DNA sequence: CGGCCGATCCACT
DNA sequence: GTGGATCGGCCGA
């Protein structure tokens, strides 16, 4: 079933990042449906987290969408080329978010191949946040789009994820975050778990 | 208005 | 395993 807004407005963001593993992210743009099982996430804990764009309550046009109530997309451009897709969580004015770093394609694989210009051969296809957005067709123009909508949503298909199947570690690519770079906020699904 | 730099990716070794 | 590409957003002046 489709996750309702209640799922996203909770806290802590680390719990939501963990619970998103094994859920299914769907996009439907121009009648093209693509979906994948979420296999990797990272939590970004808002104003107290030096790795977050909202650290120290920073507000810009780009980050403003993180301050609305949970259940919308926060998409921004990284390195001028990669569209990175985040899920805003918590209540209004608490700018927490979960970065989607990896999925396993399950639906619309041909569409994803067309978008990415690559063939899916079972691995190395949607194993990075830029690749995930590209395959799902997500762009910065989708920032602020509701995750309880007909274009973008997440489904719980009842898959039971054991804690043994979750690998936890520090987040990737944030050395500037000082001691917060050591936080164990990255959640990875064991390769034993398949869609 | 200019300079700096990044929640990455890929080609190449 | 690693270094270069790449350009919009952010900040300071």
Coordinates of C-alpha atoms (C1' of nucleotides) in Angstrom, one line a residue:
Chain A
X1 CA 0.0 0.0 0.0
X2 CA 1.0 3.6 -0.6
X3 CA 2.7 5.3 2.4
X4 CA 0.5 8.1 3.7
X5 CA 1.9 11.4 5.0
X6 CA 1.8 10.1 8.6
X7 CA 4.8 8.0 7.7
X8 CA 6.9 11.0 6.8
X9 CA 6.0 13.4 9.5
X10 CA 7.5 11.2 12.3
X11 CA 10.9 11.2 13.8
X12 CA 13.7 10.4 14.2
X13 CA 14.9 10.7 10.7
X14 CA 17.3 7.8 11.2
X15 CA 14.3 5.5 11.9
X16 CA 12.6 6.6 8.7
X17 CA 15.8 6.2 6.7
X18 CA 16.0 2.6 8.0
X19 CA 12.4 1.8 7.5
X20 CA 12.5 3.0 3.8
X21 CA 14.8 0.1 3.0
X22 CA 12.7 -2.6 1.2
X23 CA 10.0 -0.1 0.3
X24 CA 9.2 0.7 -3.3
X25 CA 9.7 4.1 -4.9
X26 CA 7.4 4.9 -7.9
X27 CA 7.4 7.7 -10.4
X28 CA 4.8 8.3 -13.0
X29 CA 5.8 11.1 -15.5
X30 CA 4.0 11.4 -18.8
X31 CA 2.3 8.0 -18.3
X32 CA 5.6 6.3 -17.9
X33 CA 5.8 4.3 -14.6
X34 CA 9.2 3.3 -13.2
X35 CA 9.8 1.8 -9.8
X36 CA 12.5 0.3 -7.7
X37 CA 13.1 -1.3 -4.3
X38 CA 15.0 1.1 -2.0
X39 CA 18.3 -0.4 -1.1
X40 CA 20.4 2.5 0.3
X41 CA 19.5 5.7 2.3
X42 CA 21.2 8.3 4.4
X43 CA 19.7 10.5 7.1
X44 CA 20.3 14.2 7.3
X45 CA 19.3 15.6 10.7
X46 CA 18.6 19.3 10.0
X47 CA 19.9 22.3 12.0
X48 CA 22.2 20.3 14.2
X49 CA 23.8 18.3 11.4
X50 CA 26.9 19.8 9.8
X51 CA 26.4 17.7 6.7
X52 CA 22.8 19.0 6.2
X53 CA 22.0 21.9 3.8
X54 CA 19.8 23.2 6.7
X55 CA 22.6 23.2 9.2
X56 CA 22.4 26.1 11.7
X57 CA 18.9 26.8 10.4
X58 CA 20.2 28.0 7.0
X59 CA 17.4 29.0 4.7
X60 CA 17.8 29.7 1.0
X61 CA 15.5 29.4 -2.0
X62 CA 16.9 25.9 -2.5
X63 CA 16.5 24.6 1.0
X64 CA 13.2 26.2 1.8
X65 CA 11.3 23.0 0.8
X66 CA 13.0 21.1 3.7
X67 CA 11.1 23.3 6.2
X68 CA 7.6 22.2 5.2
X69 CA 5.9 19.2 6.8
X70 CA 7.3 15.8 5.8
X71 CA 6.2 13.9 2.7
X72 CA 7.6 16.0 -0.1
X73 CA 10.7 15.7 -2.4
X74 CA 13.8 17.8 -1.9
X75 CA 15.8 17.7 -5.1
X76 CA 18.9 19.7 -5.7
X77 CA 21.8 19.7 -8.2
X78 CA 25.2 18.4 -7.1
X79 CA 28.4 19.1 -9.0
X80 CA 26.3 21.0 -11.5
X81 CA 25.2 17.7 -13.1
X82 CA 23.7 15.2 -10.7
X83 CA 20.1 15.6 -9.5
X84 CA 19.9 14.3 -5.9
X85 CA 16.6 13.1 -4.6
X86 CA 15.7 13.5 -0.9
X87 CA 12.6 12.7 1.1
X88 CA 11.6 15.5 3.6
X89 CA 10.6 14.2 7.0
X90 CA 9.4 15.5 10.4
X91 CA 6.9 18.3 11.0
X92 CA 6.9 21.8 9.6
X93 CA 10.0 23.9 10.5
X94 CA 12.1 20.8 11.4
X95 CA 14.2 20.4 8.2
X96 CA 15.1 16.7 8.3
X97 CA 15.5 14.6 5.1
X98 CA 16.6 11.2 3.8
X99 CA 18.8 11.0 0.7
X100 CA 17.9 8.1 -1.6
X101 CA 21.2 6.6 -2.6
X102 CA 20.3 3.2 -4.2
X103 CA 17.4 1.2 -5.6
X104 CA 17.0 -2.1 -7.3
X105 CA 14.9 -1.6 -10.5
X106 CA 11.6 -3.5 -10.6
X107 CA 9.3 -1.8 -13.0
X108 CA 9.8 0.2 -16.2
X109 CA 13.3 -1.0 -16.7
X110 CA 13.2 -0.3 -20.4
X111 CA 12.2 3.3 -19.6
X112 CA 15.1 3.6 -17.2
X113 CA 17.5 2.2 -19.8
X114 CA 16.3 4.8 -22.2
X115 CA 16.7 7.6 -19.7
X116 CA 20.2 6.6 -18.6
X117 CA 21.5 5.4 -21.9
X118 CA 22.7 2.2 -20.2
X119 CA 21.7 -1.4 -20.2
X120 CA 20.6 -3.1 -17.0
X121 CA 22.6 -6.2 -16.5
X122 CA 21.8 -6.8 -12.8
X123 CA 24.2 -4.4 -11.1
X124 CA 25.9 -1.1 -11.3
X125 CA 22.8 0.6 -12.7
X126 CA 21.1 2.5 -9.9
X127 CA 23.8 2.3 -7.2
X128 CA 24.4 6.0 -6.6
X129 CA 22.1 8.9 -5.8
X130 CA 22.7 10.7 -9.2
X131 CA 22.0 7.4 -11.1
X132 CA 18.8 6.8 -9.0
X133 CA 17.3 10.1 -9.9
X134 CA 18.3 9.8 -13.5
X135 CA 16.7 6.3 -13.8
X136 CA 13.5 7.5 -12.1
X137 CA 13.3 10.6 -14.2
X138 CA 13.5 12.9 -11.2
X139 CA 14.8 16.5 -11.8
X140 CA 15.3 19.6 -9.7
X141 CA 12.0 20.8 -11.1
X142 CA 10.4 18.0 -8.9
X143 CA 11.6 19.6 -5.7
X144 CA 8.6 20.3 -3.5
X145 CA 6.4 17.6 -5.2
X146 CA 4.3 15.6 -2.7
X147 CA 5.1 12.0 -2.1
X148 CA 1.4 11.4 -1.6
X149 CA 0.6 12.1 -5.2
X150 CA 0.0 10.5 -8.6
X151 CA 3.5 11.4 -9.9
X152 CA 5.6 10.3 -7.0
X153 CA 5.0 7.9 -4.2
X154 CA 6.4 5.1 -2.1
X155 CA 4.7 1.7 -1.4
X156 CA 5.0 -0.7 1.4
X157 CA 4.7 -4.2 -0.2
X158 CA 4.9 -5.9 3.2
X159 CA 8.5 -7.0 2.7
X160 CA 9.9 -7.9 6.1
X161 CA 13.4 -6.6 6.6
X162 CA 15.4 -8.2 9.4
X163 CA 17.9 -6.0 11.3
X164 CA 20.6 -8.5 10.3
X165 CA 19.9 -7.5 6.7
X166 CA 20.7 -3.8 7.3
X167 CA 24.3 -2.6 7.1
X168 CA 24.9 0.6 9.0
X169 CA 27.9 3.0 8.5
X170 CA 29.0 6.6 8.1
X171 CA 27.7 8.8 5.3
X172 CA 29.5 9.2 2.0
X173 CA 31.3 12.3 0.6
X174 CA 30.9 14.7 3.5
X175 CA 34.4 15.2 5.0
X176 CA 33.6 18.9 5.6
X177 CA 31.0 17.9 8.2
X178 CA 33.7 17.4 10.8
X179 CA 32.7 15.1 13.7
X180 CA 29.2 14.7 12.1
X181 CA 30.9 12.8 9.3
X182 CA 31.3 9.9 11.8
X183 CA 27.6 9.6 12.5
X184 CA 26.3 6.2 11.6
X185 CA 23.5 7.6 9.4
X186 CA 23.9 5.4 6.3
X187 CA 21.7 2.4 5.8
X188 CA 22.4 -0.3 3.3
X189 CA 20.3 -3.3 2.5
X190 CA 22.2 -6.6 2.3
X191 CA 22.5 -8.0 -1.2
X192 CA 20.7 -11.1 0.1
X193 CA 17.5 -9.1 0.0
X194 CA 15.9 -9.1 -3.4
X195 CA 12.7 -7.5 -4.6
Chain B
dC1 C1' 29.2 40.3 -9.6
dG2 C1' 33.1 37.0 -9.1
dG3 C1' 35.1 33.1 -6.9
dC4 C1' 34.8 28.9 -4.7
dC5 C1' 33.2 24.4 -4.2
dG6 C1' 30.2 20.2 -3.8
dA7 C1' 25.2 14.7 -0.1
dT8 C1' 29.0 12.5 -7.7
dC9 C1' 30.3 9.8 -11.7
dC10 C1' 33.1 7.7 -15.0
dA11 C1' 37.1 6.7 -17.6
dC12 C1' 41.3 5.1 -17.1
dT13 C1' 45.2 2.6 -14.8
Chain C
dG1 C1' 41.9 2.8 -6.8
dT2 C1' 42.0 7.5 -8.4
dG3 C1' 41.8 12.0 -10.6
dG4 C1' 39.4 15.1 -13.7
dA5 C1' 35.0 16.9 -15.5
dT6 C1' 31.4 20.0 -14.7
dC7 C1' 28.2 24.3 -13.6
dG8 C1' 24.5 26.0 -10.4
dG9 C1' 24.1 27.8 -5.9
dC10 C1' 25.9 30.3 -2.2
dC11 C1' 28.4 33.9 0.0
dG12 C1' 31.1 37.9 0.5
dA13 C1' 32.0 42.4 -1.4

